[in-house]
Coordinates of C-alpha atoms in Angstrom, one line a residue:
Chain A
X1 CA 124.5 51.1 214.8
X2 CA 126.6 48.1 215.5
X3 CA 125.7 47.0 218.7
X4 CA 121.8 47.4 218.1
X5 CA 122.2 45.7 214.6
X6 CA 123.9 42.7 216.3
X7 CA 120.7 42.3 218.9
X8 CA 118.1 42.4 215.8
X9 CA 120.4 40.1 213.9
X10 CA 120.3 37.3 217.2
X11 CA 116.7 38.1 217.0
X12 CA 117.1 37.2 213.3
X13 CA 118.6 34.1 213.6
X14 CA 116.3 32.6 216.4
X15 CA 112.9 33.5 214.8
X16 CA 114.4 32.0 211.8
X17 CA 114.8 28.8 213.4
X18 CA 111.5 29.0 214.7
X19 CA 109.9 29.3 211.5
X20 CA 111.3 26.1 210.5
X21 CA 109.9 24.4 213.2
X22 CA 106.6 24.2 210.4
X23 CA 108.7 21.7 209.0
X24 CA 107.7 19.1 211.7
X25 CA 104.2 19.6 211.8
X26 CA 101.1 21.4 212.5
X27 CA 101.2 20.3 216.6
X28 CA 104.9 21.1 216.4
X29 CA 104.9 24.1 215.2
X30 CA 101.8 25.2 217.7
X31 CA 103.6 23.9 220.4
X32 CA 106.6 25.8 220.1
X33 CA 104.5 29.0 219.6
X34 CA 102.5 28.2 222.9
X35 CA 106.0 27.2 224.9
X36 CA 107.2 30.6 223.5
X37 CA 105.2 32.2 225.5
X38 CA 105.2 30.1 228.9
X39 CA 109.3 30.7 228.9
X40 CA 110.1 31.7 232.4
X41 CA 107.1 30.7 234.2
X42 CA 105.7 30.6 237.0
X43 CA 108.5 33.7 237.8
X44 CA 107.2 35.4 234.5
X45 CA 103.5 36.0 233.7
X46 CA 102.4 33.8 230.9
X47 CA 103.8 35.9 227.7
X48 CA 106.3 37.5 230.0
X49 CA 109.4 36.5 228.5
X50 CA 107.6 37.7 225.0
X51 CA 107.5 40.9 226.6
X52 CA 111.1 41.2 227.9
X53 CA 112.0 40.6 224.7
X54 CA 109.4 43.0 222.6
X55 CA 110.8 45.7 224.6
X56 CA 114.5 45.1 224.2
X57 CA 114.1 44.9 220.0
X58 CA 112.3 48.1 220.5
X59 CA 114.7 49.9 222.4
X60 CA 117.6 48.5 219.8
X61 CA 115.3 49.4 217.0
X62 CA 115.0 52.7 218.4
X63 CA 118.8 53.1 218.6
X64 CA 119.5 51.8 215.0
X65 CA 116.8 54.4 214.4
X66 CA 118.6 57.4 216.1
X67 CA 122.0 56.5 215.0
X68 CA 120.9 56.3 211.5
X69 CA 119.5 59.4 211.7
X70 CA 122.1 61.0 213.4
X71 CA 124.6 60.1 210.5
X72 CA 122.6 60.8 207.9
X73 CA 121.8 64.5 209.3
X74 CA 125.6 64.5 209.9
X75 CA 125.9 63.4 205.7
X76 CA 123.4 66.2 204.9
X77 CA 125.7 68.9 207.1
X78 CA 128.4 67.9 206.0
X79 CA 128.2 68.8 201.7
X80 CA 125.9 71.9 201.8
X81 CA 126.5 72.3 197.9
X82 CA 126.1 68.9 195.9
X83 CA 127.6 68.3 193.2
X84 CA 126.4 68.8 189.7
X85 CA 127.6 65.7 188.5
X86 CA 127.4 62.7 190.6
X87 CA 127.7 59.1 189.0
X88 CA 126.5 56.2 191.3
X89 CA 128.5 55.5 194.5
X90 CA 131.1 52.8 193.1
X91 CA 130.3 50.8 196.4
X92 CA 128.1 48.0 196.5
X93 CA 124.3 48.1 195.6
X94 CA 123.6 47.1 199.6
X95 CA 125.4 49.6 200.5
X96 CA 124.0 51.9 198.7
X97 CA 120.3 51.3 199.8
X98 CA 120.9 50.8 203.6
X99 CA 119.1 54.2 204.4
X100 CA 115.8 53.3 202.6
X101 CA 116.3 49.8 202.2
X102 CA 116.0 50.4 206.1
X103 CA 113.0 52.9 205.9
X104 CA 111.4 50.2 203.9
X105 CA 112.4 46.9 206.1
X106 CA 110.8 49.1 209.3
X107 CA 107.9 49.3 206.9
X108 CA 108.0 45.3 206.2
X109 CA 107.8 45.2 210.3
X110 CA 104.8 47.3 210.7
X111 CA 103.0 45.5 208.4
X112 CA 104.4 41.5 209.3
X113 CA 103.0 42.8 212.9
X114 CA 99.9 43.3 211.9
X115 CA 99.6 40.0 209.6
X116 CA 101.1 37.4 212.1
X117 CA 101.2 38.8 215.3
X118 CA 97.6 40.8 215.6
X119 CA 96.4 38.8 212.8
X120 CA 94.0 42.1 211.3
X121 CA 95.6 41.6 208.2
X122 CA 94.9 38.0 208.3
X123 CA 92.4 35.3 207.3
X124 CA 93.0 33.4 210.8
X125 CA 92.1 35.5 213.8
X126 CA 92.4 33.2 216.1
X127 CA 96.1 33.9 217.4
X128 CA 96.4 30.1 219.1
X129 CA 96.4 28.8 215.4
X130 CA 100.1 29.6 214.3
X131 CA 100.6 27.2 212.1
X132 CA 97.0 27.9 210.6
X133 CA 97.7 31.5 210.2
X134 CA 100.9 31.1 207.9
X135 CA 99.2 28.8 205.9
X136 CA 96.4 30.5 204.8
X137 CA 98.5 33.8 205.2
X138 CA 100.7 32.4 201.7
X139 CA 98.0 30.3 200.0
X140 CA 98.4 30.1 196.3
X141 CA 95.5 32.3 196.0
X142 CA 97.5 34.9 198.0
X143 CA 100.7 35.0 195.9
X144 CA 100.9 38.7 196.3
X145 CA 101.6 38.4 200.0
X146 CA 104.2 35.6 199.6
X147 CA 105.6 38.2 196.6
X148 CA 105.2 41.1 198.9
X149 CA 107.2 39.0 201.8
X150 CA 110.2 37.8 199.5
X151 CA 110.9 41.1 198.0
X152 CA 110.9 42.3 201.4
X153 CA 113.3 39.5 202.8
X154 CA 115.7 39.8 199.7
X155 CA 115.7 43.8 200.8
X156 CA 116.7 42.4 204.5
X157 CA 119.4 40.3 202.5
X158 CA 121.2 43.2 201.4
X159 CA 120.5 45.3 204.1
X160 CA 122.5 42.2 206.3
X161 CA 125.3 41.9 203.6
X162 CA 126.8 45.3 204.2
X163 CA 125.7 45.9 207.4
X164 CA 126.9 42.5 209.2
X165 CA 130.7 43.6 207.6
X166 CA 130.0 46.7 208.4
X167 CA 129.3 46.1 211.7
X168 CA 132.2 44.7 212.7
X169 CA 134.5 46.8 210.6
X170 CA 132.4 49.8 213.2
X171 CA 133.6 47.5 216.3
X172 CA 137.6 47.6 215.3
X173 CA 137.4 43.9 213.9
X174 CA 138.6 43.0 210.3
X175 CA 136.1 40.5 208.9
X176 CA 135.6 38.5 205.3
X177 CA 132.7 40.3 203.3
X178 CA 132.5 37.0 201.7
X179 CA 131.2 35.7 205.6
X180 CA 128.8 38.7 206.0
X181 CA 127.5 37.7 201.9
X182 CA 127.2 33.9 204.0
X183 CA 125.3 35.0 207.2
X184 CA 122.9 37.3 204.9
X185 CA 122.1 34.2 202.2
X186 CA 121.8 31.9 205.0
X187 CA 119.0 34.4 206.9
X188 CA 117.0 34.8 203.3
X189 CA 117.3 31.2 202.7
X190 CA 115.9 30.4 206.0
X191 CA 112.9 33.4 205.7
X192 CA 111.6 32.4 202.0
X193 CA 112.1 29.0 202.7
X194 CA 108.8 28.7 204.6
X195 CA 106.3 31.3 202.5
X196 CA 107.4 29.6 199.3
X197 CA 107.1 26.0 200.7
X198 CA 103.3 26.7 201.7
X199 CA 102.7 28.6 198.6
X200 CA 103.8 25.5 196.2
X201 CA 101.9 23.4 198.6
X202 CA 104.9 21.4 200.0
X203 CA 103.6 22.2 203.5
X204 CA 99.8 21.6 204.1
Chain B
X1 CA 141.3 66.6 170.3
X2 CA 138.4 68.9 170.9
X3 CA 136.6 69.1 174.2
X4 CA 134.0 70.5 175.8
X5 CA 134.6 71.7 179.5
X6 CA 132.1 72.8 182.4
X7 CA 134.1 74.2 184.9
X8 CA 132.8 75.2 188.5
X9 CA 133.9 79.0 188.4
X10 CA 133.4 80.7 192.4
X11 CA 134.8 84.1 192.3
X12 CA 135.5 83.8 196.1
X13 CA 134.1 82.2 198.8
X14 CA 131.6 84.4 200.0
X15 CA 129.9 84.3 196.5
X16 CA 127.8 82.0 194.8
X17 CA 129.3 80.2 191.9
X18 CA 128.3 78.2 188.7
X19 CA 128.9 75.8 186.3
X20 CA 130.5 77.6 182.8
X21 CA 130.8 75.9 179.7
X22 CA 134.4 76.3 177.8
X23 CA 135.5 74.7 174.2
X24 CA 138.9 73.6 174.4
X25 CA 140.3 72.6 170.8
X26 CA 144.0 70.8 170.0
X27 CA 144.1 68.9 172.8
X28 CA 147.4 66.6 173.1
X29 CA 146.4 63.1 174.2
X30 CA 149.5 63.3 176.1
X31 CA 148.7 66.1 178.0
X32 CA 148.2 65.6 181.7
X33 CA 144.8 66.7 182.9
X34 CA 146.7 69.8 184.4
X35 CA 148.7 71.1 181.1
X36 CA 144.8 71.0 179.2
X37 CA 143.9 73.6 181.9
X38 CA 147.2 75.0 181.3
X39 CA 146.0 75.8 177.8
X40 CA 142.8 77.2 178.5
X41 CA 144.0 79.1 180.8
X42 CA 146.7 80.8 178.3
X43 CA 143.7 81.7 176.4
X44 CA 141.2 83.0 179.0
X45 CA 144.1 85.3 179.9
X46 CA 145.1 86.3 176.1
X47 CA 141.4 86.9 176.0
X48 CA 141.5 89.2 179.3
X49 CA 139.3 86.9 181.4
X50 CA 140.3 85.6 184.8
X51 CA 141.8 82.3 184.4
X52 CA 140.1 79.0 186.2
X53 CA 142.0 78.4 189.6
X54 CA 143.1 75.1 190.6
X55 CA 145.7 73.7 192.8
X56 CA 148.5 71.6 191.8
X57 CA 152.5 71.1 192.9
X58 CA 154.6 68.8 192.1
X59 CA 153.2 67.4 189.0
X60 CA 154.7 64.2 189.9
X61 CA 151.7 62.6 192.2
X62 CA 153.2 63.0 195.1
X63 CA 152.5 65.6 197.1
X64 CA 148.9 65.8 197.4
X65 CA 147.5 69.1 195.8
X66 CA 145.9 68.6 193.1
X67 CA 142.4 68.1 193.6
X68 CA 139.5 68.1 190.8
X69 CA 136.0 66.1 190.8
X70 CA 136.0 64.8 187.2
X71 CA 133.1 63.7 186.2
X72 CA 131.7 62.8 189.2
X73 CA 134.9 60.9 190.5
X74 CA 137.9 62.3 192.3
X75 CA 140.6 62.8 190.7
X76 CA 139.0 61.6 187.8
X77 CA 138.6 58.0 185.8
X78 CA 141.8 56.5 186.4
X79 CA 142.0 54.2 189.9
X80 CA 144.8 54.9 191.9
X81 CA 146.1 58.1 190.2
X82 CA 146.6 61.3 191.4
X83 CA 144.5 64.3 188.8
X84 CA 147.8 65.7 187.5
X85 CA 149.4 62.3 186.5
X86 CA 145.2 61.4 184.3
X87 CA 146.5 62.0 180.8
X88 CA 143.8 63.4 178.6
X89 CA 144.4 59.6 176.7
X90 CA 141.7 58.5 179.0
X91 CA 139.3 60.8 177.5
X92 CA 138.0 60.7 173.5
X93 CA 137.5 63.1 170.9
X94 CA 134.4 65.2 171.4
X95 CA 133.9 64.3 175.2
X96 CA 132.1 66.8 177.3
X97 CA 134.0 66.8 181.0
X98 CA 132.6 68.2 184.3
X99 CA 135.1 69.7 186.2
X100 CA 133.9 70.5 189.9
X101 CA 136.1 71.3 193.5
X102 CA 136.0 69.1 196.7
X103 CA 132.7 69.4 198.2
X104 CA 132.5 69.0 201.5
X105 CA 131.7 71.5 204.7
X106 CA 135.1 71.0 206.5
X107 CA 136.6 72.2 202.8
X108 CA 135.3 75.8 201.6
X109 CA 136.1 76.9 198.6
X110 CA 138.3 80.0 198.0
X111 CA 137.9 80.4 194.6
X112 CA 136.7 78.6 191.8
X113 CA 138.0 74.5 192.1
X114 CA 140.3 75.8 194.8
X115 CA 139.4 74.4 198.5
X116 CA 140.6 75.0 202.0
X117 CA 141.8 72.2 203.6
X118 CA 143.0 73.2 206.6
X119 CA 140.8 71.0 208.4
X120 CA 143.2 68.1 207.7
X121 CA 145.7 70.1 209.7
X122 CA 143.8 70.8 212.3
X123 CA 143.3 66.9 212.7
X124 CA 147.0 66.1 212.1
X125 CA 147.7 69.0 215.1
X126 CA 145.3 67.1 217.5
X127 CA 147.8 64.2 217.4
X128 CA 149.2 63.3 214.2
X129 CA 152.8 63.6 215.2
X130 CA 155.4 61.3 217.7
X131 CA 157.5 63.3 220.8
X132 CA 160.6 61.3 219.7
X133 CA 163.4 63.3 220.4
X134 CA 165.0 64.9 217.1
X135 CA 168.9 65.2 215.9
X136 CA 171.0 62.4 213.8
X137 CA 169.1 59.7 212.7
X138 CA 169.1 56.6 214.7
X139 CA 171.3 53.2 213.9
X140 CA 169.5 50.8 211.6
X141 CA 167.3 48.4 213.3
X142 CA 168.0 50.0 217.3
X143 CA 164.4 50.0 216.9
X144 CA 163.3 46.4 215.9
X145 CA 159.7 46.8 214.0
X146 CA 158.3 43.3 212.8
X147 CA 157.9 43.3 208.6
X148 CA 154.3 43.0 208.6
X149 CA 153.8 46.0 210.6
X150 CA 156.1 47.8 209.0
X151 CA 154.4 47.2 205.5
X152 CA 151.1 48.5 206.8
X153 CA 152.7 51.6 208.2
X154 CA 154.3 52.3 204.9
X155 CA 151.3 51.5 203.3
X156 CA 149.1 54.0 205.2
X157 CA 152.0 56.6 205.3
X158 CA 151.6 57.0 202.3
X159 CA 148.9 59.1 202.3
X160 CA 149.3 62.3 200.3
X161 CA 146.4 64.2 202.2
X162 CA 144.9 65.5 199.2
X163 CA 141.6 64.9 200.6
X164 CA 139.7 63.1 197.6
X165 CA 138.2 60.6 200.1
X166 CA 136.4 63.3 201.7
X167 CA 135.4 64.5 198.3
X168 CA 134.2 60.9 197.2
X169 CA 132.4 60.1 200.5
X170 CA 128.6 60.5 200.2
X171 CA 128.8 61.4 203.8
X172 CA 131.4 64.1 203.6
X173 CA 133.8 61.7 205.9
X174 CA 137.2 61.9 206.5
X175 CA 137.5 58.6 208.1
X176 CA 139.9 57.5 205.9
X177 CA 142.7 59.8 205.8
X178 CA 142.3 59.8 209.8
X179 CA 142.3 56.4 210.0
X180 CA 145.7 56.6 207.5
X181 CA 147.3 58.4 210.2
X182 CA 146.2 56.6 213.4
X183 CA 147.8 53.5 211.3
X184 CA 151.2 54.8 210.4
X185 CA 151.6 56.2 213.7
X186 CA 149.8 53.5 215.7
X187 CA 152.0 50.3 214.1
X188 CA 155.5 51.8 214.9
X189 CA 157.3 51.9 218.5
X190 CA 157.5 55.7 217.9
X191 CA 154.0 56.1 217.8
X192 CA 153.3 54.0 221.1
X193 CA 153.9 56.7 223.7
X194 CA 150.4 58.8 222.4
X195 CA 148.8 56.5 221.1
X196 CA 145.7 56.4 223.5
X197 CA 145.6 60.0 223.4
X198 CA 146.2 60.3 219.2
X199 CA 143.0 58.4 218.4
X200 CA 141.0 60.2 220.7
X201 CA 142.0 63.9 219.9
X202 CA 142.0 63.2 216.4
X203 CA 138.6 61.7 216.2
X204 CA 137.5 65.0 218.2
X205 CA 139.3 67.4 215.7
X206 CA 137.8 65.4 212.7
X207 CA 134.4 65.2 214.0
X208 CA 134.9 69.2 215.2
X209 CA 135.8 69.9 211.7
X210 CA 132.5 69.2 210.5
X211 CA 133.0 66.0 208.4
X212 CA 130.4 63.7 208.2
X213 CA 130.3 60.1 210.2
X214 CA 132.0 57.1 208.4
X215 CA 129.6 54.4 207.4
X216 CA 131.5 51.8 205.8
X217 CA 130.6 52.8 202.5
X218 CA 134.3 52.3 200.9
X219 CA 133.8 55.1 198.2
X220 CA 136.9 56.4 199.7
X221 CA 138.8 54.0 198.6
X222 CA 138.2 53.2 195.4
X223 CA 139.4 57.0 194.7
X224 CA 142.4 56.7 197.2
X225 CA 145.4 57.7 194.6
X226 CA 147.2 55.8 197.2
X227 CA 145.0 53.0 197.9
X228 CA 145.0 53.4 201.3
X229 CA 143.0 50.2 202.3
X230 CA 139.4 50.1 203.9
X231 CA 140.7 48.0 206.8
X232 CA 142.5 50.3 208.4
X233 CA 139.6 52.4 209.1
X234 CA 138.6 49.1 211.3
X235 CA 142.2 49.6 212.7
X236 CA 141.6 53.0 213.9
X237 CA 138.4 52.0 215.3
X238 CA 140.2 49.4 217.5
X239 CA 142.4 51.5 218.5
X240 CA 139.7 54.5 219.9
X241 CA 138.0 51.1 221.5
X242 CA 141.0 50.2 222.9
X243 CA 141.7 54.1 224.0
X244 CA 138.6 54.6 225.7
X245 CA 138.5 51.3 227.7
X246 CA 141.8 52.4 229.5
X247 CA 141.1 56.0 229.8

C-alpha cells in the first residue's frame, strides 16, 4: 500500500509540474509534451521512456489495487456479525472514504485517459495539440468537465491527506499529519490550478 | 432516571442471538454503567429470567474486563474511560442505550455481551514476555533506561488488554494492543534480547488469530481507556522492518 502509493504520488508531483508548464505558453507547453516523449532517445524508441513509465504506474496501481483488496476482504473476515448500532468512525472524513474515494479516483483515471491521452472524449483529436486539447477540454462552455475534474482532484486531496501519513506511519516512520494536510493541498492546488485558469479565461 | 435498554442477549455461542429491549426505571446518576446492569439484573432474576452476562473485575478501571459497545462506541461516551468507571451521569432521562459485545472474529462470544479473548493471549505467548532471570528485585538504576524511553514504555504498558480497539476498529485490527506490547517491551534493556524475534512471532499470532489488517484508521485510539497513542503502532512497524532486514 505504502510503497506503491509513494510511486503514484512521484508520479503526482511530476505531472503536476508539467501541467504548469501552460503557464509559459502554447509552444512551451507543446514542447515539453513532444520532449516527453523523445526522453531517452536514440537508445529508446520515440515514446519509449512514456512506455517504461506507463507500465511501472500500472504495475504499482495494480499493487495498491491488490493490497487494498486484500485488507478489505481481511476487514470483511474479520467482524462476521456487525453491529447493530454503529455511529460514524470518529476518524477523519479522508480516512473514512479511502476505499471508495479510491474506487472512484481509479474511475477519474479511466476517464482523464480517455479525454487527454486518446483524446475520444475530446474536442481536439489531434494528440500533437496539447496545449489545444486542455483548452478547449475546460472552455467556459464546458464547465461540467472542469466541475467534474475539481471534484475529482479534491477526492484525490483527501485520498493523499490520510494516505501520505499513513504511508509512512505503514513504513515505521512518525510523521506530522499537518505535513501530509501540506503535500495533499499543495497537489490539489497545483491540479485545479490549470482547469480553472482556462475556464475563467486567464489562459488562452 | 428511566431508561430504555437493548441488550445483545446470545444464549451461547453456537446460537444465534438478538437485540431485546428492557425498561430500566430509578436509575441513580451515580451509578456506574455496571451497578445499572446490576439492577436489572436483580430483577430479571426476581422475575425468573436468566440474567444479561457481562464481564467485569475490578470495578476500579484497571484491569481490563469490562467490555461493552455502548452505543456504537467502546466502552461507551466517555474518552479515555474504562465501561465500569462511565457513570450513568453521562446519560439523560428517557435515553434509549444499545448495549452490544466486542465484535470481532478473533473474539467469539460465549454468551450474551461476554467474549473470548484468548486471542490476545495467544499473541502475548508468541513473544510478549522478557527471559530475564527471576528472584529479588534488582538495585535501582543497575539498569540505566534514558527518561524518554522510559515514559513511552510506561505509557504503552499500560495497556489493560481489554480489547476495545479491536472492537472500535472497522477492520477488526488488533494492531494496537500489539503494537502496546512490542513498545513496552521493545524500549527497555530487558526487552532487547527477543526483540527481533517478539515482533515477528507476534505479528504471526495476531494475524493467525484472525484480526483484520491495520490501516491507519486511528479509531482505536480514540476508544483506548488508556490512550495508548497511534504512534506506536508506527513503532512496532519499525521494529518488524528492522526484524526482517537482519533476519
Amino acid at each position: 500500500m505504502a510503497v506503491s502509493g509513494a510511486l503514484l504520488i512521484g508520479f503526482l508531483f511530476l505531472h503536476m509540474i508539467g501541467n504548469l508548464k501552460i503557464y509559459f505558453g502554447a509552444s512551451s507547453f507543446d514542447s515539453y509534451a513532444h520532449w516527453l516523449r523523445k526522453i531517452g532517445e536514440p537508445i529508446l524508441p520515440y515514446s519509449g521512456f512514456l512506455w517504461i513509465q506507463r507500465v511501472v504506474l500500472l504495475v504499482a496501481i495494480g499493487a495498491h489495487i491488490w493490497a487494498a483488496t486484500s485488507l478489505a476482504i481481511a476487514a470483511r473476515k474479520a467482524r462476521p456479525v456487525a453491529y447493530a448500532h454503529r455511529p460514524k468512525v470518529q476518524g477523519s472524513y479522508a480516512a473514512r472514504t479511502m476505499r471508495w474515494g479510491g474506487v472512484i479516483i481509479a474511475l477519474f483515471v479511466v476517464y482523464h485517459l480517455l479525454d487527454l491521452t486518446t483524446r475520444h472524449l475530446n474536442p481536439v483529436a489531434d494528440t500533437n495539440q496539447a496545449f489545444g486539447a486542455v483548452t478547449a477540454d475546460f472552455a467556459p462552455g464546458r464547465w461540467y468537465v472542469t466541475l467534474f475534474y475539481t471534484l475529482a482532484v479534491v477526492m484525490l486531496g483527501f485520498h493523499l491527506r490520510h494516505g501520505v501519513w499513513s504511508a509512512f506511519q505503514t513504513l515505521g516512520w512518525k510523521f506530522p499529519r499537518t505535513v501530509a494536510l501540506a503535500v495533499s493541498v499543495l497537489l490539489c492546488a497545483g491540479f485545479l490550478m490549470v482547469p480553472l485558469s482556462v475556464m475563467f479565461g486567464i489562459i488562452k | 432516571m428511566k431508561l430504555h435498554l437493548r441488550v445483545w442477549r446470545q444464549a451461547s455461542g453456537g446460537v444465534r442471538g438478538e437485540m431485546v429491549a428492557y425498561e430500566v426505571d430509578d436509575v441513580s446518576p451515580d451509578m456506574s454503567f455496571l451497578e445499572m446492569l446490576d439492577v436489572l439484573n436483580e430483577r430479571l432474576t426476581l422475575e425468573g429470567e436468566e440474567p444479561i452476562a457481562f464481564d467485569h473485575d475490578c470495578r476500579e478501571g484497571i484491569c481490563g474486563m469490562c467490555s461493552l459497545v455502548i452505543n456504537g462506541t467502546a466502552h461507551g461516551p466517555q474518552k479515555a474511560t474504562t465501561t465500569c468507571q462511565l457513570h450513568m451521569r453521562s446519560f439523560n432521562d428517557g435515553d434509549t442505550i444499545d448495549i452490544e459485545p466486542w465484535r470481532a472474529r478473533a473474539f467469539p462470544v460465549i454468551k450474551d455481551l461476554v467474549v473470548d479473548r484468548s486471542a490476545f493471549d495467544r499473541i502475548i505467548q508468541a513473544g510478549g514476555f522478557i527471559s530475564a532471570p527471576t528472584g529479588s528485585a534488582p538495585d535501582a538504576h543497575a539498569t540505566p533506561v534514558p527518561k524518554a524511553d522510559a515514559d513511552d514504555a510506561f505509557e504503552a504498558a499500560t495497556c489493560i488488554g481489554c480489547g476495545a480497539c479491536v472492537a472500535a476498529c472497522p477492520n477488526g485490527s488488533g494492531m494496537l494492543f500489539t503494537a502496546a506490547k512490542i513498545t513496552h517491551l521493545g524500549l527497555l534493556p530487558q526487552g532487547q534480547p527477543e526483540r527481533d524475534a517478539r515482533v515477528i512471532d507476534m505479528l504471526h499470532a495476531h494475524d493467525e488469530a484472525g484480526f483484520g489488517g491495520c490501516t491507519n484508521t486511528g479509531e482505536c485510539t480514540q476508544v483506548c481507556p488508556k490512550g495508548i497513542p497511534l504512534a506506536s503502532i508506527a513503532r512496532l512497524n519499525r521494529d518488524y522492518r528492522d526484524a526482517v532486514k537482519r533476519a
